[in-house]
mmCIF file of C-alpha atoms and ligand atoms in Angstrom:
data_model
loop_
_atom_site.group_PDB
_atom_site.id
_atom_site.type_symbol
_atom_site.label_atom_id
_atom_site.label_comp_id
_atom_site.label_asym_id
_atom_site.label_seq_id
_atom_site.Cartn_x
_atom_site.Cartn_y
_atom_site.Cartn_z
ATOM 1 C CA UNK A 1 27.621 27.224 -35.651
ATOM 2 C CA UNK A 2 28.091 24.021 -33.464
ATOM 3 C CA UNK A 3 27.840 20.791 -36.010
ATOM 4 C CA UNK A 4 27.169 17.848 -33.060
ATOM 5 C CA UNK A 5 26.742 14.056 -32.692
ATOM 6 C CA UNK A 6 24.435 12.542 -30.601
ATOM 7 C CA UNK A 7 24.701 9.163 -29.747
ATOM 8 C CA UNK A 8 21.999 6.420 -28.634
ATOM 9 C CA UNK A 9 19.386 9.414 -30.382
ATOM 10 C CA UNK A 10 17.052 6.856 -30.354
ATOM 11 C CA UNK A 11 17.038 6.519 -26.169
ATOM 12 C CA UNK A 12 14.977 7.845 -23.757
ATOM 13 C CA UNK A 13 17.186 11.373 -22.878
ATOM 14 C CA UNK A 14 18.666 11.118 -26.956
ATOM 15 C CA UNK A 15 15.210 11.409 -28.648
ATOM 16 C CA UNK A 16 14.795 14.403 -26.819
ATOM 17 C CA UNK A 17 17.858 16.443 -26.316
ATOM 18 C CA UNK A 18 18.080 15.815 -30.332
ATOM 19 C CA UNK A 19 15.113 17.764 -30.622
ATOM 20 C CA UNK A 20 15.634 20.222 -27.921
ATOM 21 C CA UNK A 21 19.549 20.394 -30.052
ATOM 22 C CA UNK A 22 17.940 20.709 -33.180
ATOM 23 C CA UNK A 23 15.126 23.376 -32.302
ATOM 24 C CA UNK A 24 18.214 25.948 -30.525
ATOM 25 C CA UNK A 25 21.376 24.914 -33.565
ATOM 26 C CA UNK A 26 19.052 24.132 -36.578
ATOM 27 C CA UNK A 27 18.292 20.711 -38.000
ATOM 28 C CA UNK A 28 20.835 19.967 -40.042
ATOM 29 C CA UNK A 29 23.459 21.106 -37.659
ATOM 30 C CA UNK A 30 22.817 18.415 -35.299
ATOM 31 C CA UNK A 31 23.558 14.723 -36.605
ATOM 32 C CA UNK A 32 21.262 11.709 -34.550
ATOM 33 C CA UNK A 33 23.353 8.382 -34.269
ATOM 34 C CA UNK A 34 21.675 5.464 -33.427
ATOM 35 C CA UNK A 35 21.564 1.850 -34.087
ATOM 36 C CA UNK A 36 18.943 -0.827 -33.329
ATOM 37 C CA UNK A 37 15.831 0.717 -32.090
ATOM 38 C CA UNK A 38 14.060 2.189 -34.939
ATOM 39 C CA UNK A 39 13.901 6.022 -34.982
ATOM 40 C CA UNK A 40 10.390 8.250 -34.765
ATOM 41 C CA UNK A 41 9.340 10.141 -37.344
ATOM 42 C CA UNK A 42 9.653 13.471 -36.279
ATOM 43 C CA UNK A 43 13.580 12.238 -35.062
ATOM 44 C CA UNK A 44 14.180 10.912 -38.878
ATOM 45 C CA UNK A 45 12.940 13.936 -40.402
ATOM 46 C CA UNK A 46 13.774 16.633 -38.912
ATOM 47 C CA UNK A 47 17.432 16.368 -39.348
ATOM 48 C CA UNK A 48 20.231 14.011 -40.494
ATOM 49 C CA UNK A 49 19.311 10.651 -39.066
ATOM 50 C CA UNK A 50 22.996 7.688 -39.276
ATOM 51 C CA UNK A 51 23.372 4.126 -37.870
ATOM 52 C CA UNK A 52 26.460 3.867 -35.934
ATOM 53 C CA UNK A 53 27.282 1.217 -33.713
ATOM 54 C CA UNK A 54 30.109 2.537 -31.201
ATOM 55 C CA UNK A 55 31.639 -0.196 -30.020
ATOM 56 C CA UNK A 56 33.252 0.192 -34.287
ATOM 57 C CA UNK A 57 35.553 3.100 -34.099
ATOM 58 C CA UNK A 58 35.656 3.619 -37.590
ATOM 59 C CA UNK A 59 32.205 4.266 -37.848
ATOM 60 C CA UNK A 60 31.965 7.166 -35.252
ATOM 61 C CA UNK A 61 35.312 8.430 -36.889
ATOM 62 C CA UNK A 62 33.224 8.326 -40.852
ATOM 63 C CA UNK A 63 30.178 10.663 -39.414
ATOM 64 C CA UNK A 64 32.415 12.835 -37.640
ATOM 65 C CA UNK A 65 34.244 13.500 -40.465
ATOM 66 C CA UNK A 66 31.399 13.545 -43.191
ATOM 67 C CA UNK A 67 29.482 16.399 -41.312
ATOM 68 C CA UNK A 68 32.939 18.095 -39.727
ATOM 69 C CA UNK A 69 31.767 17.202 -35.987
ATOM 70 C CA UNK A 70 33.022 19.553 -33.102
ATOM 71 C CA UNK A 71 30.417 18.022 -30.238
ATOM 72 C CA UNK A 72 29.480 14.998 -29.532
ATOM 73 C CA UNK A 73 26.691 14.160 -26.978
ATOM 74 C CA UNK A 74 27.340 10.120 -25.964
ATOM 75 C CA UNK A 75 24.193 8.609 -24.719
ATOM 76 C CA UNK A 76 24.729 5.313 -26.765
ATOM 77 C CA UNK A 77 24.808 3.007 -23.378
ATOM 78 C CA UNK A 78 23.212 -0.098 -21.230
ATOM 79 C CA UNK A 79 21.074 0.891 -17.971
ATOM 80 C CA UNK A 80 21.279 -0.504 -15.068
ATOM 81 C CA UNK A 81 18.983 -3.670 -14.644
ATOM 82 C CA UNK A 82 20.381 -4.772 -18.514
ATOM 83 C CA UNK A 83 23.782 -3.922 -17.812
ATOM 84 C CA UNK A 84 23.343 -6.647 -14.296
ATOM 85 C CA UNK A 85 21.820 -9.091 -16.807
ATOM 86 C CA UNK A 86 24.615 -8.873 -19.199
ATOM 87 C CA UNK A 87 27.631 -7.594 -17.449
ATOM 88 C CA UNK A 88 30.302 -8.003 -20.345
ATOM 89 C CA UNK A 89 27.774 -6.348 -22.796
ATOM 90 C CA UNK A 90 27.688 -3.693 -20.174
ATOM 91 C CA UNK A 91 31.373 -3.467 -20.010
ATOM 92 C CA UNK A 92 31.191 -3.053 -24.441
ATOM 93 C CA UNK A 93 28.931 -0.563 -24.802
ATOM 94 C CA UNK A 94 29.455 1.528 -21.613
ATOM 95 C CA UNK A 95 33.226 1.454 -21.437
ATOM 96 C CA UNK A 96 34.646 0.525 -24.973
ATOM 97 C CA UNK A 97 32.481 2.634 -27.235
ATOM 98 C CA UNK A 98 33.033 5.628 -24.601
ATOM 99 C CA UNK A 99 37.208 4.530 -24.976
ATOM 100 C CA UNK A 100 36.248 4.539 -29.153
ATOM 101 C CA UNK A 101 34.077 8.163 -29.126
ATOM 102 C CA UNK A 102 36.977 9.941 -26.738
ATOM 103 C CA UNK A 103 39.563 8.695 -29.614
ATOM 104 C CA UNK A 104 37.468 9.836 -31.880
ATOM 105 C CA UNK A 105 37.172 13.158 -30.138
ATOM 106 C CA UNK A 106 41.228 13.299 -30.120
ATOM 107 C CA UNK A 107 41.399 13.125 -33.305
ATOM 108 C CA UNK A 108 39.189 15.647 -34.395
ATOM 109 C CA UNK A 109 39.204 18.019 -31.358
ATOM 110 C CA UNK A 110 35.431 17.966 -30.556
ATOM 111 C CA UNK A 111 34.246 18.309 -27.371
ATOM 112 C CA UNK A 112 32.490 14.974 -25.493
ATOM 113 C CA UNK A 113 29.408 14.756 -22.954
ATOM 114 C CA UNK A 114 29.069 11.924 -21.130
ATOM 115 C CA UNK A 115 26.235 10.765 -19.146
ATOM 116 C CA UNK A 116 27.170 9.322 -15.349
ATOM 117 C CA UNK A 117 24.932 8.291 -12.789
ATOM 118 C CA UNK A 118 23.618 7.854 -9.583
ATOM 119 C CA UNK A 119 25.046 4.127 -10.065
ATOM 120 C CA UNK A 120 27.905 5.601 -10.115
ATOM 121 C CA UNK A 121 27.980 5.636 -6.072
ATOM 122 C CA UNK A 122 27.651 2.228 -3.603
ATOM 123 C CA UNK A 123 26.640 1.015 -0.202
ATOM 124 C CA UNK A 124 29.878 2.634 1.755
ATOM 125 C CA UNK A 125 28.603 5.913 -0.172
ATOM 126 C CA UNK A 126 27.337 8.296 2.364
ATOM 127 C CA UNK A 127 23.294 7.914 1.149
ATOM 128 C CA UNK A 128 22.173 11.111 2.630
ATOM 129 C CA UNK A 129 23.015 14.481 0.834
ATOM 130 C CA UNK A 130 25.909 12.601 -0.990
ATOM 131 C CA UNK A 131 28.576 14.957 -1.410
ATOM 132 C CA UNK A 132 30.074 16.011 -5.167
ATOM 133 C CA UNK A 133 33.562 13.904 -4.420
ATOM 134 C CA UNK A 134 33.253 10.651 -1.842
ATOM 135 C CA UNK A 135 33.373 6.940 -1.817
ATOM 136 C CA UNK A 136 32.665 5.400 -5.196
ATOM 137 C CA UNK A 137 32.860 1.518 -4.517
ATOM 138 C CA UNK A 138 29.657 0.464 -6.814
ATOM 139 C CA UNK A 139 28.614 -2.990 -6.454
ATOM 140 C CA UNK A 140 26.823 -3.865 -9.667
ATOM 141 C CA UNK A 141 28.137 -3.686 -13.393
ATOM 142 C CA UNK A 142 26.516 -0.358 -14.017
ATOM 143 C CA UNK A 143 28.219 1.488 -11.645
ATOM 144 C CA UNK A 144 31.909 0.072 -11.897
ATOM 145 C CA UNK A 145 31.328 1.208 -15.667
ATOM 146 C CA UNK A 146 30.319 4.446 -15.075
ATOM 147 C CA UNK A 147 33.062 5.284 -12.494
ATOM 148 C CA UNK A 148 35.434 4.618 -15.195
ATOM 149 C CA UNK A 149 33.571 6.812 -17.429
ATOM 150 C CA UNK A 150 33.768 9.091 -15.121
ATOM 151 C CA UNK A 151 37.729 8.806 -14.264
ATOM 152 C CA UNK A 152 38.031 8.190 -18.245
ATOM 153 C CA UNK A 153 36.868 11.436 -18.985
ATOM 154 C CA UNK A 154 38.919 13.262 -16.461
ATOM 155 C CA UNK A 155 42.223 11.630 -18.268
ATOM 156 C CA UNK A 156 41.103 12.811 -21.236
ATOM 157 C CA UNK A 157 40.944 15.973 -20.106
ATOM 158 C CA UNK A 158 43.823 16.027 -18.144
ATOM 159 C CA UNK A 159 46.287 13.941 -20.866
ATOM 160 C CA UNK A 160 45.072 15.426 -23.929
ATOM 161 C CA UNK A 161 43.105 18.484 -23.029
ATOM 162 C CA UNK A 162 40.119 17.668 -24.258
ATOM 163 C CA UNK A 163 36.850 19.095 -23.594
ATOM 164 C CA UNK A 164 34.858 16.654 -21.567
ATOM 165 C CA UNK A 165 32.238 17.177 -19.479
ATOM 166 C CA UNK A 166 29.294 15.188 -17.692
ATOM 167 C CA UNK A 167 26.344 14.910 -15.321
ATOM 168 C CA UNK A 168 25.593 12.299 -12.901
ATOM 169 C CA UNK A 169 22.112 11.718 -13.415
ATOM 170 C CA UNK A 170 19.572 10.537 -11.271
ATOM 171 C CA UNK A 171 16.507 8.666 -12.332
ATOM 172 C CA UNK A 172 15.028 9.939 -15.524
ATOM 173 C CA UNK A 173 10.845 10.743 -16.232
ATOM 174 C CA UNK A 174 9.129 11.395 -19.457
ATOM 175 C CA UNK A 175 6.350 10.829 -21.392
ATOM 176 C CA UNK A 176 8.221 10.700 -25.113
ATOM 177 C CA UNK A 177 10.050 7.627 -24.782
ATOM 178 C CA UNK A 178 10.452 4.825 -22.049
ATOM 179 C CA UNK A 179 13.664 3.986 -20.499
ATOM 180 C CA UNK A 180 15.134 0.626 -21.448
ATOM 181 C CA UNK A 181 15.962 -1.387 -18.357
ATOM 182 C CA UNK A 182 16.713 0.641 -15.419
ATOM 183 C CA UNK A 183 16.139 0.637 -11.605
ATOM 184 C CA UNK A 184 13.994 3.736 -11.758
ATOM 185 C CA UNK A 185 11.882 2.945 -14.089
ATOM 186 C CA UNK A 186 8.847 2.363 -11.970
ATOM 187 C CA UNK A 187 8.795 6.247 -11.227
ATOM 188 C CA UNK A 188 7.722 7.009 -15.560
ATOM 189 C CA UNK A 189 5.361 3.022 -15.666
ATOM 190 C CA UNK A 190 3.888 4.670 -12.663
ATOM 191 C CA UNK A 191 2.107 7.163 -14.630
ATOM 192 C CA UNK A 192 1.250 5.349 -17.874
ATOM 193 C CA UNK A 193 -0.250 2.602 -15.611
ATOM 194 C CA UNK A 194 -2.159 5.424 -13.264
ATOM 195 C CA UNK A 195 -3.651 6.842 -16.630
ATOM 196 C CA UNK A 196 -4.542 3.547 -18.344
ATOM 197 C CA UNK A 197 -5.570 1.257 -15.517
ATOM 198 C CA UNK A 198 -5.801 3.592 -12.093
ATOM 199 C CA UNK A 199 -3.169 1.077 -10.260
ATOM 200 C CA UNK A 200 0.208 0.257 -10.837
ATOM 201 C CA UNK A 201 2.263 -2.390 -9.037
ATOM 202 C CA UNK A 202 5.592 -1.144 -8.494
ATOM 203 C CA UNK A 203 8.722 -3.306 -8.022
ATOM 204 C CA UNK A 204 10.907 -1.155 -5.899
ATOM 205 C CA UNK A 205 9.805 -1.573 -2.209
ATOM 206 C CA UNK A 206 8.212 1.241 0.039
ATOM 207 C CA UNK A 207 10.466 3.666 1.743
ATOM 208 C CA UNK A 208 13.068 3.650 -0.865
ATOM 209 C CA UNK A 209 14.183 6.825 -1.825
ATOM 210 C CA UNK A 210 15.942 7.814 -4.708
ATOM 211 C CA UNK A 211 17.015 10.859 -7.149
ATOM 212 C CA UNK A 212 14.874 11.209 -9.609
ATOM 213 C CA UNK A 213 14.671 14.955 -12.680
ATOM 214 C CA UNK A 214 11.633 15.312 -15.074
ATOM 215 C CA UNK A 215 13.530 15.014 -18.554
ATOM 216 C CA UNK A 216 12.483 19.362 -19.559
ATOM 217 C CA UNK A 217 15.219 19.462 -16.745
ATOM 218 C CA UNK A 218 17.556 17.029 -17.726
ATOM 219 C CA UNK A 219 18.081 18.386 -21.254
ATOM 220 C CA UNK A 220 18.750 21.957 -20.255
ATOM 221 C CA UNK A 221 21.164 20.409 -17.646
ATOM 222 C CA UNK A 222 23.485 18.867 -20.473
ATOM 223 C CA UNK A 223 22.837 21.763 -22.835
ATOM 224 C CA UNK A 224 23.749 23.935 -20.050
ATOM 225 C CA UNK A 225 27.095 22.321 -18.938
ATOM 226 C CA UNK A 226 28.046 22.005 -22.774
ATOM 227 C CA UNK A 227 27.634 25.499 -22.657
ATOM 228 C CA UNK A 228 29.357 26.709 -19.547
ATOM 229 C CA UNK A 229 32.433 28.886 -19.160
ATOM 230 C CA UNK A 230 35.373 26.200 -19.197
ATOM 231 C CA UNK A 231 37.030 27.963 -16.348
ATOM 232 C CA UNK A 232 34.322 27.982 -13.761
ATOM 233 C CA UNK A 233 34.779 24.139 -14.029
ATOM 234 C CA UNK A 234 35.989 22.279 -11.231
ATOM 235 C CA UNK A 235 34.304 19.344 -11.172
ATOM 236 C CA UNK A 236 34.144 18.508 -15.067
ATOM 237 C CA UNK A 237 32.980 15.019 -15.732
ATOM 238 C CA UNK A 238 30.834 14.261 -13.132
ATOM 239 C CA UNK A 239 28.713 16.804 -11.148
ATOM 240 C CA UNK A 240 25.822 15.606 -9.202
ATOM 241 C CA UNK A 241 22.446 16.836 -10.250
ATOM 242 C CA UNK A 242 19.101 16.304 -8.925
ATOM 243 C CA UNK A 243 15.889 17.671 -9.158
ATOM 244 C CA UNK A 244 13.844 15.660 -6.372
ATOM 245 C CA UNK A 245 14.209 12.795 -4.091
ATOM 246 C CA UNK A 246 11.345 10.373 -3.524
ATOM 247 C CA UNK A 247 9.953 7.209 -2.280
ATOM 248 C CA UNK A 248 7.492 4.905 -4.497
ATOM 249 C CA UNK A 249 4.639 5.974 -2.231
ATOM 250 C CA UNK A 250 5.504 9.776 -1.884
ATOM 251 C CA UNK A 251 4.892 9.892 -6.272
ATOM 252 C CA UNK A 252 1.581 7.356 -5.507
ATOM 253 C CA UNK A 253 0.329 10.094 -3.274
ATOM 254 C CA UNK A 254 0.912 12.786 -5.868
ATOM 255 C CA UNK A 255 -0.480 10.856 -8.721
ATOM 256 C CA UNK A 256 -3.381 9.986 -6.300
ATOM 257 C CA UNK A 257 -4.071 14.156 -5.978
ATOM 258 C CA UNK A 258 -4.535 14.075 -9.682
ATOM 259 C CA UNK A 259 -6.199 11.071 -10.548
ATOM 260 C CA UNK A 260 -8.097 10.042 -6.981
ATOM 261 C CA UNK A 261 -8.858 6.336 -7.777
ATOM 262 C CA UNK A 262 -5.263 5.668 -8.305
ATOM 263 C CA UNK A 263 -3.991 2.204 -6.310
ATOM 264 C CA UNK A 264 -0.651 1.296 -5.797
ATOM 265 C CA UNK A 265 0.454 -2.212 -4.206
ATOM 266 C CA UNK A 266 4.052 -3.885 -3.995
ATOM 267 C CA UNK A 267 5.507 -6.528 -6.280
ATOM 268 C CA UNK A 268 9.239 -6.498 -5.091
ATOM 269 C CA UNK A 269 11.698 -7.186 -7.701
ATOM 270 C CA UNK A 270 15.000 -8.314 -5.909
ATOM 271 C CA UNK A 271 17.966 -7.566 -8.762
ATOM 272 C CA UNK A 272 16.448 -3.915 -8.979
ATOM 273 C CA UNK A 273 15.588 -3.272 -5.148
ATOM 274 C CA UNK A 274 19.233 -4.734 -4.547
ATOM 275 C CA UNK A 275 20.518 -2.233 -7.138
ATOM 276 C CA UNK A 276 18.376 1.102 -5.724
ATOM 277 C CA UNK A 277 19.014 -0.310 -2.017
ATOM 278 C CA UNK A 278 22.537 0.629 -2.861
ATOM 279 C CA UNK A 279 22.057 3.769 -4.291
ATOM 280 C CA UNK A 280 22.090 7.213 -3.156
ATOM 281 C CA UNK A 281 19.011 8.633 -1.728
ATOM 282 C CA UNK A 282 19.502 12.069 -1.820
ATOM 283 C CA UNK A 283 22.766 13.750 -3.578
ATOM 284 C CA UNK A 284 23.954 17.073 -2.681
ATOM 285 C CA UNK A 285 24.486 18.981 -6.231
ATOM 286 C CA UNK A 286 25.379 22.223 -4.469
ATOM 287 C CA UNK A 287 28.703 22.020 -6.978
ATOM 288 C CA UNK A 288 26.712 22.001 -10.066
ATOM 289 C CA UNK A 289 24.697 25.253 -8.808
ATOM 290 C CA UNK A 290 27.723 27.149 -8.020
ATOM 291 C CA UNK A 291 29.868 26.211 -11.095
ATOM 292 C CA UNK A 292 27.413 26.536 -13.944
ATOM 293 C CA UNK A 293 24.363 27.626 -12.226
ATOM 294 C CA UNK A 294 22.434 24.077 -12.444
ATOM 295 C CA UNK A 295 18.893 25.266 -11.466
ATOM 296 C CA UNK A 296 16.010 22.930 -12.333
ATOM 297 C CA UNK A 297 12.259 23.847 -12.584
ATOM 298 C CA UNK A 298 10.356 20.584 -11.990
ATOM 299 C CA UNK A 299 9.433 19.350 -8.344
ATOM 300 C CA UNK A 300 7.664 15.760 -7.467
ATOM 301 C CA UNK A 301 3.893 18.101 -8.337
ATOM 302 C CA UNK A 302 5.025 19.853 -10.951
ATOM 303 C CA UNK A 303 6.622 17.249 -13.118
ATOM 304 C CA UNK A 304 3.153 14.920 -11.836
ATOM 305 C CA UNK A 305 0.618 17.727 -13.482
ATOM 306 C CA UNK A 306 2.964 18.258 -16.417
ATOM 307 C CA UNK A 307 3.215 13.992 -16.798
ATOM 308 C CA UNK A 308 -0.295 13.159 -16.273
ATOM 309 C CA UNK A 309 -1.499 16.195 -18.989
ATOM 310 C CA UNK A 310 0.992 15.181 -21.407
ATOM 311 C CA UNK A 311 0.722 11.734 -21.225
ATOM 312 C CA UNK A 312 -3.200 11.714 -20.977
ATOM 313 C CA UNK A 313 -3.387 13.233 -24.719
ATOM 314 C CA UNK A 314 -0.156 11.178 -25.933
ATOM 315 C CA UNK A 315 -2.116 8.130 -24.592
ATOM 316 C CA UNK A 316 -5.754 9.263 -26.321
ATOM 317 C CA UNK A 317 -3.778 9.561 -30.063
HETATM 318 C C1 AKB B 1 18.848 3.434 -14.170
HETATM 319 O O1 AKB B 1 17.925 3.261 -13.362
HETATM 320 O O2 AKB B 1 19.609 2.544 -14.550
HETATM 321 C C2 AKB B 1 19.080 4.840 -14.666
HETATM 322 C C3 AKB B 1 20.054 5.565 -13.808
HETATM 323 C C4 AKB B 1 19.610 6.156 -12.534
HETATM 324 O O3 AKB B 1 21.191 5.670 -14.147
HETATM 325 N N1 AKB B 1 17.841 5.534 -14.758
#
């Protein structure tokens, strides 16, 4: 039986792919890291619950020995709008603790996920059906740290042999927890704002697309990869995923089908319009489908029904 480590458990993909971790290995099997955010409930006791702070070796290196670690699932890291605000933090938590769990990882052998992005890719990207390997000249603090997760990861791999492995993800929508600080973070306040006040004012402009999964997705996507024959594995560390591309009026119009009185005006913010103007808006993932079979369920009305039912009785507690 896998014994894993999942880092930043307390974030908006860790709180869930804990559980998700949890309900296919068994509780105990699957450790949640996290440091300041306090954890739920159902995250604290369902399973072994530790504080680590990555950016100290020694403490990933204690729980990893203490429950005998072979995976480790990083999520511990800034987003995108945070990491602008506070590049050198960025730089700490995104690059050094990822530098700390891959030692770590030596060490002990285990196997490492690491989350990429969308960010990952710049202006002189080709925006339209980006292809799995192209330009990758990010221009804000997220992305520069993320490329080097990404090229981090393939030295590991490639130096040491060990077993890393990662998604580039595109924007990220729930209803368990909100994201902290990134660019696509209208596309999940959308919803909550729909339900509670029928109009939502969104800060990314009209007419800019971008990537965007509905987190049931995301979780089997990193599950999946984890679990994918090694050898079918071209593109380790970094395959594009995505489950739909959309503008901030294309999800209005959906959210409108559901909920008719639904408003949605403009309140631009510049950092994070700068940040999704240079952004993909549509990534080709035909590499993930053909080397691990990368398949997800959820399009713009699907993921909008499930959303607006979920969050509706989430909302009424
Ligand atoms: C962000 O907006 O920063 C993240 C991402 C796309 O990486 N959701």
């Amino acid at each position: 039986m896998k014994k894993i480590l999942v880092t930043g458990s307390v974030g908006q993909i860790g709180s869930e792919l804990t559980m998700e971790l949890r309900k296919r290995y068994g509780n105990d099997n699957i450790v949640a890291g996290g440091r300041k955010t306090k954890p739920s409930e159902e995250l604290l006791n369902s399973g072994p619950f530790e504080v680590v702070d990555c950016t100290n070796l020694e403490a990933i290196n204690d729980i990893v020995k203490k429950y005998n670690i072979d995976t480790i699932y990083h999520l511990a890291a800034l987003l995108s709008a945070v990491a602008e605000n506070n590049p050198q933090l960025a730089w700490q938590v995104n690059v050094n603790a990822l530098v700390n769990v891959l030692e770590v990882a030596r060490e002990h052998n285990c196997a490492v996920f690491t989350p990429s992005s969308i960010g990952a890719f710049g202006p002189s990207t080709p925006s339209d059906n980006t292809p799995q390997v192209t330009i990758q000249r990010p221009t804000t603090m997220y992305g520069v740290t993320k490329v080097s997760g990404e090229l981090l990861c393939d030295y590991y791999f490639k130096k040491f042999g060990l077993d890393t492995r990662g998604l580039r993800y595109p924007g990220i929508i729930s209803y368990v927890t909100l994201p902290g600080g990134g660019t696509t973070d209208y596309a999940v306040e959308i919803y909550y704002e729909a339900i509670k006040n029928k109009k939502y004012t969104s800060f990314i402009k009209e007419g800019t697309k971008m990537d965007m999964m509905y987190m049931p997705d995301a979780v089997d996507a990193a599950i999946d990869l984890m679990e994918a024959n090694p050898d079918k594995l071209i593109n380790r560390n970094a395959f594009n995923v995505t489950a739909m591309s959309f503008a901030p009026e294309d999800i209005a119009a959906e959210v409108k089908k559901i909920i008719p009185e639904f408003t949605m005006d403009y309140d631009v913010d510049p950092l994070r319009q700068g940040i999704a103007d240079s952004w993909p808006d549509h990534m080709d993932d035909s590499a993930a489908r053909e080397e691990w079979g990368w398949n997800p369920k959820y399009d713009l009305a699907a993921m909008s029904r499930d959303m607006i039912e979920k969050l509706t009785l989430k909302l009424e507690q």
